[in-house]
mmCIF file of C-alpha atoms in Angstrom:
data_model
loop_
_atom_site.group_PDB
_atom_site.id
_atom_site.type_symbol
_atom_site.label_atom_id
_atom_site.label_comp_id
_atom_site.label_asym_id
_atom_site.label_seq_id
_atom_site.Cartn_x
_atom_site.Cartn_y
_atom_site.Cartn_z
ATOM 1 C CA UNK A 1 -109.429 -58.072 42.890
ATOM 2 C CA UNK A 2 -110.863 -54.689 43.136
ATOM 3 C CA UNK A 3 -114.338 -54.969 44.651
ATOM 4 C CA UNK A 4 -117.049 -52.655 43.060
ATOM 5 C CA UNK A 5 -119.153 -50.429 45.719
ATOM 6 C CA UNK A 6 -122.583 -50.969 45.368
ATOM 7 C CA UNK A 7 -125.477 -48.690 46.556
ATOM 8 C CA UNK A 8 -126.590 -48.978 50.318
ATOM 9 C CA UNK A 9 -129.232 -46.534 50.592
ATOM 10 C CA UNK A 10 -131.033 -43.767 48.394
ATOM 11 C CA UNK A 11 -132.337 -40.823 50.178
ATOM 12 C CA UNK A 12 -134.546 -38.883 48.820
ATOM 13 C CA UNK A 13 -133.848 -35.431 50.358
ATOM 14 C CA UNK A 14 -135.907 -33.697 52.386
ATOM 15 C CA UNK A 15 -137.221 -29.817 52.892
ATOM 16 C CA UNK A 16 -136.765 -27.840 55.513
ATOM 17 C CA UNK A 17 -136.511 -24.780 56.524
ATOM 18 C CA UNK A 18 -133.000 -22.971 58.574
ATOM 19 C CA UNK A 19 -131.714 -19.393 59.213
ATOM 20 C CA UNK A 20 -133.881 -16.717 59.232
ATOM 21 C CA UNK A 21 -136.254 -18.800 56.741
ATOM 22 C CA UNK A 22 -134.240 -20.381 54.150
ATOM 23 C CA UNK A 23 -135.746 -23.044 52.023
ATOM 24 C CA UNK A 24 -133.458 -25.618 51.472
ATOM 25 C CA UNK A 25 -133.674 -29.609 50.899
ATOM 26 C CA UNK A 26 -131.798 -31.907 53.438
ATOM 27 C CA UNK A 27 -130.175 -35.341 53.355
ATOM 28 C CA UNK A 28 -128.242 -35.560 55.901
ATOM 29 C CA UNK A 29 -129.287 -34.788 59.996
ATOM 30 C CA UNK A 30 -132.769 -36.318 58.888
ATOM 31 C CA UNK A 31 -134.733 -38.669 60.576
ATOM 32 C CA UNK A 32 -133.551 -41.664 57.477
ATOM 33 C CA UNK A 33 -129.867 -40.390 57.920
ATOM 34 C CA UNK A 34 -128.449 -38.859 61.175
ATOM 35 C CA UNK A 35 -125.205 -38.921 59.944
ATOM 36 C CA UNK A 36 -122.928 -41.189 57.781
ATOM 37 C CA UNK A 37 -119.540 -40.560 60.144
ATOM 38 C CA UNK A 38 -117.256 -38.311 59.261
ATOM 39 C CA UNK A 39 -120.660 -36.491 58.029
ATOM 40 C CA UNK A 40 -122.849 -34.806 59.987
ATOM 41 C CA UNK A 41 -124.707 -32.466 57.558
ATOM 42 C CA UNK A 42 -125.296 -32.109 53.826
ATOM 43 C CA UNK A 43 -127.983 -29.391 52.218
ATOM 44 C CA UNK A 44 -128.713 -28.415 49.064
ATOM 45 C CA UNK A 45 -130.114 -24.741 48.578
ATOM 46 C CA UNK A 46 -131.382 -24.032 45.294
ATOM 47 C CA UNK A 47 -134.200 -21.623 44.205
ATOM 48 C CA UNK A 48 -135.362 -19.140 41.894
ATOM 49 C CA UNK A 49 -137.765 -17.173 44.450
ATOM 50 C CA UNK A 50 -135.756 -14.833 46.456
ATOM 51 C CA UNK A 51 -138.050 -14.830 49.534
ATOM 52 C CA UNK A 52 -136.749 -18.746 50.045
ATOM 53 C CA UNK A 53 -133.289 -17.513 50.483
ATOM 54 C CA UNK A 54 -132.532 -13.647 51.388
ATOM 55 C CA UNK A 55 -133.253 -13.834 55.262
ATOM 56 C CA UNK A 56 -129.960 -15.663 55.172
ATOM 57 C CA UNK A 57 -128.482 -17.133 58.096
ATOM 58 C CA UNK A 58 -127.664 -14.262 60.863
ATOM 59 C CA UNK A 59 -124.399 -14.699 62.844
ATOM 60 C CA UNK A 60 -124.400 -17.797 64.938
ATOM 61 C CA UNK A 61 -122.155 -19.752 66.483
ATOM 62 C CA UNK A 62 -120.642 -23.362 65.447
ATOM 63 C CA UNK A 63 -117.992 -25.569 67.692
ATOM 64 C CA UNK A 64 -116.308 -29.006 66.995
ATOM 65 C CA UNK A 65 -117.187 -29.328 63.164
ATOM 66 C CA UNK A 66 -116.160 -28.033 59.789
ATOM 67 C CA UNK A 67 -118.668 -26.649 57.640
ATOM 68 C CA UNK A 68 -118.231 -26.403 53.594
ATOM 69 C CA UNK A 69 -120.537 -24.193 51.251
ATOM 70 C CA UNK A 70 -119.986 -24.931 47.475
ATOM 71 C CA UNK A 71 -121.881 -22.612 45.462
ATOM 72 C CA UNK A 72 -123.362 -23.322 41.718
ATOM 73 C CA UNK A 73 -125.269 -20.188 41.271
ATOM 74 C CA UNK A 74 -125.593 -16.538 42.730
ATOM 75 C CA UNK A 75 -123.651 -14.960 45.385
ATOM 76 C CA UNK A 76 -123.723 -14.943 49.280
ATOM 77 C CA UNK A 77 -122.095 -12.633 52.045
ATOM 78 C CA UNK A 78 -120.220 -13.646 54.149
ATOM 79 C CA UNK A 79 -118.091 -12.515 57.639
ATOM 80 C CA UNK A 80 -117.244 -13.819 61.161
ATOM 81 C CA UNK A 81 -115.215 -13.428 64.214
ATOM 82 C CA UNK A 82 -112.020 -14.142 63.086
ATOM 83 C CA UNK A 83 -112.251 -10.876 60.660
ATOM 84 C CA UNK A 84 -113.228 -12.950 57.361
ATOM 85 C CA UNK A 85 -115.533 -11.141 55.284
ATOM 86 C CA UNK A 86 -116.353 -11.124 51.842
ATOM 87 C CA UNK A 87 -118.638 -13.255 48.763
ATOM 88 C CA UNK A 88 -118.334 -16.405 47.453
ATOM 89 C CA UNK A 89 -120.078 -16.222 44.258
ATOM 90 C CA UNK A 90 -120.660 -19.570 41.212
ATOM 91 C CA UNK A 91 -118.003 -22.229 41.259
ATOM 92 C CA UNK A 92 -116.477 -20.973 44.868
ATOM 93 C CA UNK A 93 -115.164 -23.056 47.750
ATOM 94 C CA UNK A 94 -115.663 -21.515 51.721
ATOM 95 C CA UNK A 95 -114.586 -24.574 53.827
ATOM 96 C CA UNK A 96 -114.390 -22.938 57.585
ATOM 97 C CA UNK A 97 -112.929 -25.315 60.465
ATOM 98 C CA UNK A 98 -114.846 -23.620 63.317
ATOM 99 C CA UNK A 99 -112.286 -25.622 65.869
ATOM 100 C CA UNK A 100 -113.316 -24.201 69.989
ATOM 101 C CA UNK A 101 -115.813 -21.803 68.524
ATOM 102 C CA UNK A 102 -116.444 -19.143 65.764
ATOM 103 C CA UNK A 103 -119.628 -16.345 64.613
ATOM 104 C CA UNK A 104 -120.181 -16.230 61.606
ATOM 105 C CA UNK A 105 -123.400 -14.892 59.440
ATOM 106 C CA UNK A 106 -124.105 -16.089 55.821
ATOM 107 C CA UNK A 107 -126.393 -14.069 53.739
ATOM 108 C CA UNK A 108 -127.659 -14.580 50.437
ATOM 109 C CA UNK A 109 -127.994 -11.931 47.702
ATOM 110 C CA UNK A 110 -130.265 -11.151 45.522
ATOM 111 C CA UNK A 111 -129.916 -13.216 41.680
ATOM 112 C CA UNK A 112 -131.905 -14.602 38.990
ATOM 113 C CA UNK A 113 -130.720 -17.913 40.998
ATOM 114 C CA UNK A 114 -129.139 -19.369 44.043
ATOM 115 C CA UNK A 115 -127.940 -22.471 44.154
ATOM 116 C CA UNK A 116 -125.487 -24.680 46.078
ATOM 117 C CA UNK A 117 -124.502 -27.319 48.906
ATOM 118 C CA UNK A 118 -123.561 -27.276 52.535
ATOM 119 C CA UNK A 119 -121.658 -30.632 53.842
ATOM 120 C CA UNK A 120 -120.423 -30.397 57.678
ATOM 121 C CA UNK A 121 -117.507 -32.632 58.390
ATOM 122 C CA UNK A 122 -116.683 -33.693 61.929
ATOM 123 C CA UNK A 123 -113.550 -32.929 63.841
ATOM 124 C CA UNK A 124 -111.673 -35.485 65.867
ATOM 125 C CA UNK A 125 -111.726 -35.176 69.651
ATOM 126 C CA UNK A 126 -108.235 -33.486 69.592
ATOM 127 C CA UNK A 127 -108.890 -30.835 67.145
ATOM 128 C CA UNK A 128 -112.270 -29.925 68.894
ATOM 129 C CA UNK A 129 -110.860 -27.103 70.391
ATOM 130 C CA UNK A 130 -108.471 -26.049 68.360
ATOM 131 C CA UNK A 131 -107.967 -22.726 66.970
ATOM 132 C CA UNK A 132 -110.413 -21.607 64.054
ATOM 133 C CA UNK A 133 -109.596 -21.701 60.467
ATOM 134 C CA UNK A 134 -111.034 -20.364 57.181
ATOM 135 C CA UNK A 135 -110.131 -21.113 53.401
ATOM 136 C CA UNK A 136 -111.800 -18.858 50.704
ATOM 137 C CA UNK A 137 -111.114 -20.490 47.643
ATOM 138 C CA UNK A 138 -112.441 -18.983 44.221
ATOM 139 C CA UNK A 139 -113.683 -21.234 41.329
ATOM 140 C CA UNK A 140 -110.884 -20.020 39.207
ATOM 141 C CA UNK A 141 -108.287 -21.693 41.754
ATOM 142 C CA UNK A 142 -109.849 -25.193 41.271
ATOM 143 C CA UNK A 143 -108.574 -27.657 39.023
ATOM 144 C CA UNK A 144 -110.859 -29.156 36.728
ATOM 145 C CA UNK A 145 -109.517 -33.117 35.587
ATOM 146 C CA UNK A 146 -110.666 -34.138 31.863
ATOM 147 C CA UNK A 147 -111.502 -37.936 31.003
ATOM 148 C CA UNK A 148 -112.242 -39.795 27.529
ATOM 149 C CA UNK A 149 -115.771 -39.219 26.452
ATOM 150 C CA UNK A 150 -116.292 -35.829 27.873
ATOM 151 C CA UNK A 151 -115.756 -36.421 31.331
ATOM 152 C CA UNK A 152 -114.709 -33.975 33.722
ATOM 153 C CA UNK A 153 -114.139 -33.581 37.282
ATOM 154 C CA UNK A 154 -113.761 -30.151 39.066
ATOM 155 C CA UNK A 155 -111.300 -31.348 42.195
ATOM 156 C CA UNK A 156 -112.408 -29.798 45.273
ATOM 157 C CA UNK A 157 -110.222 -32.165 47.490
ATOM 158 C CA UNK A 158 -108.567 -35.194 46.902
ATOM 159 C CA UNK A 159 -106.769 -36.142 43.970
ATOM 160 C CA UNK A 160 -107.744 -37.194 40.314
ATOM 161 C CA UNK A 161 -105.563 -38.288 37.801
ATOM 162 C CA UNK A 162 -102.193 -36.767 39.507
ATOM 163 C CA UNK A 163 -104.342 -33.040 40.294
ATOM 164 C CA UNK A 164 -104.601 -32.095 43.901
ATOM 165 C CA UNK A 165 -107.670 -30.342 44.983
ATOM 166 C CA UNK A 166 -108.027 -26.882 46.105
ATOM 167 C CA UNK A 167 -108.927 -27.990 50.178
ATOM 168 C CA UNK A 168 -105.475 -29.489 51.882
ATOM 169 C CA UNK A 169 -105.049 -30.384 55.413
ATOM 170 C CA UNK A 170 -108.640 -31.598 56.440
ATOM 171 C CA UNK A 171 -108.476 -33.514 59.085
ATOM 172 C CA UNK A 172 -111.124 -36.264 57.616
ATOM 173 C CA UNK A 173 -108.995 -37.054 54.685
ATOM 174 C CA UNK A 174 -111.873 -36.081 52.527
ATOM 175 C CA UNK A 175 -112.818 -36.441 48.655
ATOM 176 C CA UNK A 176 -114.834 -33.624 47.663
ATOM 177 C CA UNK A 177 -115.374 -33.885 43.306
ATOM 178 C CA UNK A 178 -118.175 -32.613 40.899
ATOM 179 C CA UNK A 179 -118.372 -34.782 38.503
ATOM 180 C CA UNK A 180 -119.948 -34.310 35.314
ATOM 181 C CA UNK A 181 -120.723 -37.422 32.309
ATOM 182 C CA UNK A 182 -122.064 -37.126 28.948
ATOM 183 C CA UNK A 183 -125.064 -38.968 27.998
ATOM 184 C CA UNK A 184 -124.572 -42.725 28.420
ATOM 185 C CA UNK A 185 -121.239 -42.450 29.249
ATOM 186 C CA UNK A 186 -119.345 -45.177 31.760
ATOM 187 C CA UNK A 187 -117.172 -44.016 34.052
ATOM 188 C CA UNK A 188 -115.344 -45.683 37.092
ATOM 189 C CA UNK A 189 -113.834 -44.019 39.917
ATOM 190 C CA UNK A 190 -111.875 -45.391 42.804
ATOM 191 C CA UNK A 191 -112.914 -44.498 46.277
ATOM 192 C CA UNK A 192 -110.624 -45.717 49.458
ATOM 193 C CA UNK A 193 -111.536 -48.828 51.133
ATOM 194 C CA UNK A 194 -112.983 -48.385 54.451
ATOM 195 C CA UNK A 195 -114.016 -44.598 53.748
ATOM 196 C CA UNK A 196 -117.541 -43.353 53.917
ATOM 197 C CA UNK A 197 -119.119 -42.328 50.798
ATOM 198 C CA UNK A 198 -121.803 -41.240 49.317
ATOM 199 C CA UNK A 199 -123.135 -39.553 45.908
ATOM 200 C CA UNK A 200 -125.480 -36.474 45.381
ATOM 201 C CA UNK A 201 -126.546 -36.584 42.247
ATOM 202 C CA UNK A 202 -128.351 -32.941 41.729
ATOM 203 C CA UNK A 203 -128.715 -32.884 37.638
ATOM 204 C CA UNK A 204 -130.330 -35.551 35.211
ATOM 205 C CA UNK A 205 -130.015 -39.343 35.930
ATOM 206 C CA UNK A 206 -127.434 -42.166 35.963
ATOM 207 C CA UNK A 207 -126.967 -45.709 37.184
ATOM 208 C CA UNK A 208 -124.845 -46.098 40.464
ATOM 209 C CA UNK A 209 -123.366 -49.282 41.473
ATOM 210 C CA UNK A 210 -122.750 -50.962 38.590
ATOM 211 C CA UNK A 211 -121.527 -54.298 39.551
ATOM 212 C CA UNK A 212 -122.273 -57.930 38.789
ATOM 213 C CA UNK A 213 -125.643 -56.459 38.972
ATOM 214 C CA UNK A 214 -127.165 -53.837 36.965
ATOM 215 C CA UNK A 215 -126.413 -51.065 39.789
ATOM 216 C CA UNK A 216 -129.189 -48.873 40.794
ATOM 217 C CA UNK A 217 -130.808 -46.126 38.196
ATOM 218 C CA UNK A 218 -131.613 -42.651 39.970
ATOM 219 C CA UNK A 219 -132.721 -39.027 38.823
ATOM 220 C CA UNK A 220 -132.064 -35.682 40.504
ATOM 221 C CA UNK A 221 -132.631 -34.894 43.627
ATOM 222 C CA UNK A 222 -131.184 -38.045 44.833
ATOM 223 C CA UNK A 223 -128.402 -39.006 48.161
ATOM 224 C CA UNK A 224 -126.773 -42.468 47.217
ATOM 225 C CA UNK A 225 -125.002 -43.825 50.105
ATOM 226 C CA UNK A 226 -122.297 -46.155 49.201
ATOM 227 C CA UNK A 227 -121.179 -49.749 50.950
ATOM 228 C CA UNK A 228 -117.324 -50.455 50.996
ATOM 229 C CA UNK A 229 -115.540 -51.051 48.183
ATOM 230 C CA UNK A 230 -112.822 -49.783 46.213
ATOM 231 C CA UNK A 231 -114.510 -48.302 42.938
ATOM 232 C CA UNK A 232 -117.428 -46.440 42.205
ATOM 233 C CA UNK A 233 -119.268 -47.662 38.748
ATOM 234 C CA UNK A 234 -121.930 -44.891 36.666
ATOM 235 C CA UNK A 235 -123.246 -44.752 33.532
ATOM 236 C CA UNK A 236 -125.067 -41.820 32.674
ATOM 237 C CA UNK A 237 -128.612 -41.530 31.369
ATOM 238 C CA UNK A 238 -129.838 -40.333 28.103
ATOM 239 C CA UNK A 239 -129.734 -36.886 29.310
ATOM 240 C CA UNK A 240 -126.130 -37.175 30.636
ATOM 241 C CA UNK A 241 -125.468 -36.656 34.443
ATOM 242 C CA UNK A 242 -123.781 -34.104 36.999
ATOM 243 C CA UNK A 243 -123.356 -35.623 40.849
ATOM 244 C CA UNK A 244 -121.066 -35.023 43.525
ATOM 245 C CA UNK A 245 -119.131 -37.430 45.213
ATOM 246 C CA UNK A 246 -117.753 -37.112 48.552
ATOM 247 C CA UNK A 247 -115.685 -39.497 50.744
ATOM 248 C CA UNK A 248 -113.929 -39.184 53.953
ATOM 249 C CA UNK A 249 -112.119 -41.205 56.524
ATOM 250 C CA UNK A 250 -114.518 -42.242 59.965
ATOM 251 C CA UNK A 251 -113.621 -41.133 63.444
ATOM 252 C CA UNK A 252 -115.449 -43.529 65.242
ATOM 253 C CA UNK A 253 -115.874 -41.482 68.536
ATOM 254 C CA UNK A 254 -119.045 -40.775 70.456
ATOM 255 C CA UNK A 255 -120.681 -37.675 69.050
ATOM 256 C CA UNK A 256 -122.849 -35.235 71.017
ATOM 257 C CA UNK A 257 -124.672 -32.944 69.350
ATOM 258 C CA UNK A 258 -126.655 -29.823 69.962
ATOM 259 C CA UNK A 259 -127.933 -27.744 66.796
ATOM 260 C CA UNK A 260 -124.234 -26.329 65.862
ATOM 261 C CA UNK A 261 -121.927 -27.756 68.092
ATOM 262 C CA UNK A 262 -121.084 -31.213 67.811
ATOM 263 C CA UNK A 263 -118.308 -32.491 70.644
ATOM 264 C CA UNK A 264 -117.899 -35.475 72.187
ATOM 265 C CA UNK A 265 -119.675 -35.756 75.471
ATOM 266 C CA UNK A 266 -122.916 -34.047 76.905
ATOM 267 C CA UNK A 267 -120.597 -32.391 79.215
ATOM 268 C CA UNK A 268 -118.759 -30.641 76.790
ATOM 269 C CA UNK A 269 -122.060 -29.339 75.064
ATOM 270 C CA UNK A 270 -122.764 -28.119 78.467
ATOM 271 C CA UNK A 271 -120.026 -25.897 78.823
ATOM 272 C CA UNK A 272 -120.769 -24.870 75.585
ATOM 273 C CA UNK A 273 -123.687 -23.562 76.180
ATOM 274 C CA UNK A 274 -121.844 -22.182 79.757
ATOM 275 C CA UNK A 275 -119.694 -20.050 77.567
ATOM 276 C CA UNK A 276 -122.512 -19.000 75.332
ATOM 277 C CA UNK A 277 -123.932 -17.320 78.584
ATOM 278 C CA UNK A 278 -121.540 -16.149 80.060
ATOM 279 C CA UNK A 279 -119.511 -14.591 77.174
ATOM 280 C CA UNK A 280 -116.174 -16.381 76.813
ATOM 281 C CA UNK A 281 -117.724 -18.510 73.384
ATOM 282 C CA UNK A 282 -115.081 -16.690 71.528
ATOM 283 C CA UNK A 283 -111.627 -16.468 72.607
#
């Protein structure tokens, strides 16, 4: 029998400030949740006031991880080392596997609103240092699934219903959706049995859970992590609901971690930072 997952942990995210001086609001790499393996990372940016967002994040450096920006709202700049450059604007993918090291910059411009989510994914010890990859993929290339009652899913990665999503080849094996229910509207989804999980839900409120209990009712901004299961149960609140829910295979390895490089021993962040100095970061 298919065993419902119920909710672990609610996070309640938190705000801080990156870049240049970027407001943004943080539930994962806090001091409640440090990671929830494969993740290492996940930030929501979302604001109406320019001067929270437009001093951007400069070009700096990232090693070991893949980093994902899904944007909702407005438009940011983008270009790095490998010779990417460009925007992602509403409804766009950038998923960049950073591999033995890659620059990049990621500016912010000017709109009535900006708003979107940054999730970075860990790499396994053998693709640490493996050469850099990006994927630029626009909203229009992004299959949207639709369910009974009004439900639908926009597929990021994964698969729904027989539709592949937009990100292939991720080492994680993740599940990346936006899903979207109507008010009071059930919906079930399954989520593979031994993956980490969790649930941002980022627009009106929902119960998460649902199992021989009554599940656990939340309202945006809330991080639900997930225990193990096979199925995630909603229903949404009177005002309908919009979360994302994202699931990925665990590594298990030892992670070391300095600011944005994440490897496997303190050695290798050493030589790291060695390279850094000495000019051979990039190859």
């Amino acid at each position: 029998m298919d065993q419902a997952r119920t909710i672990k942990t609610v996070i309640t995210p938190q705000p801080v400030i990156e870049g240049a001086g970027v407001h943004l609001k943080r539930s994962i790499a806090t001091r409640t949740l440090s990671e929830l393996d494969p993740f290492l990372l996940f930030d929501h940016f979302g604001s109406e006031n320019p001067d929270d967002y437009l001093a951007g994040f400069p070009m700096h450096p990232h090693r070991g991880i893949e980093t994902v920006t899904y944007m909702l709202a407005g438009t940011v700049r983008h270009r790095d080392t490998l010779g990417n450059a460009g925007t992602i604007g509403p409804g766009d993918i950038q998923w960049m596997t950073s591999g033995r090291g890659i620059l990049h910059e990621e500016m912010p411009q000017p709109s009535a609103r900006l708003d979107g989510f940054q999730l970075w994914v860990n790499l396994p010890a053998r693709l640490k240092m493996t050469a850099p990859r990006y994927q630029d993929i626009s909203a229009a290339k992004i299959p949207v699934w639709t369910g009974e009652n009004g439900v639908t899913i926009r597929v990021i990665a994964g698969e729904v219903g027989g539709i592949r999503g937009a990100v292939t080849d991720i080492a994680a094996d993740p599940t990346y959706l936006d899903i979207t229910l109507p008010a009071n509207v059930a919906f079930r989804r399954s989520v593979p049995q031994g993956h980490a999980a969790f649930a941002y839900l980022f627009e009106g409120a929902g119960t998460f859970g649902i199992a021989e209990s009554d599940g656990v009712s939340a309202s945006a901004p809330r991080l639900l992590v997930l225990d193990d299961g096979d199925f995630l149960a909603v229903r949404a609140g009177e005002s309908g609901v919009r979360f994302l829910l994202v699931s990925g295979q665990p590594l298990n390895e030892p992670i070391a971690r300095y600011g944005p490089f994440v490897m496997n021993t303190r050695e290798e962040i050493e030589q790291t930072l060695r390279e850094l100095r000495e000019g051979t970061f990039i190859r």
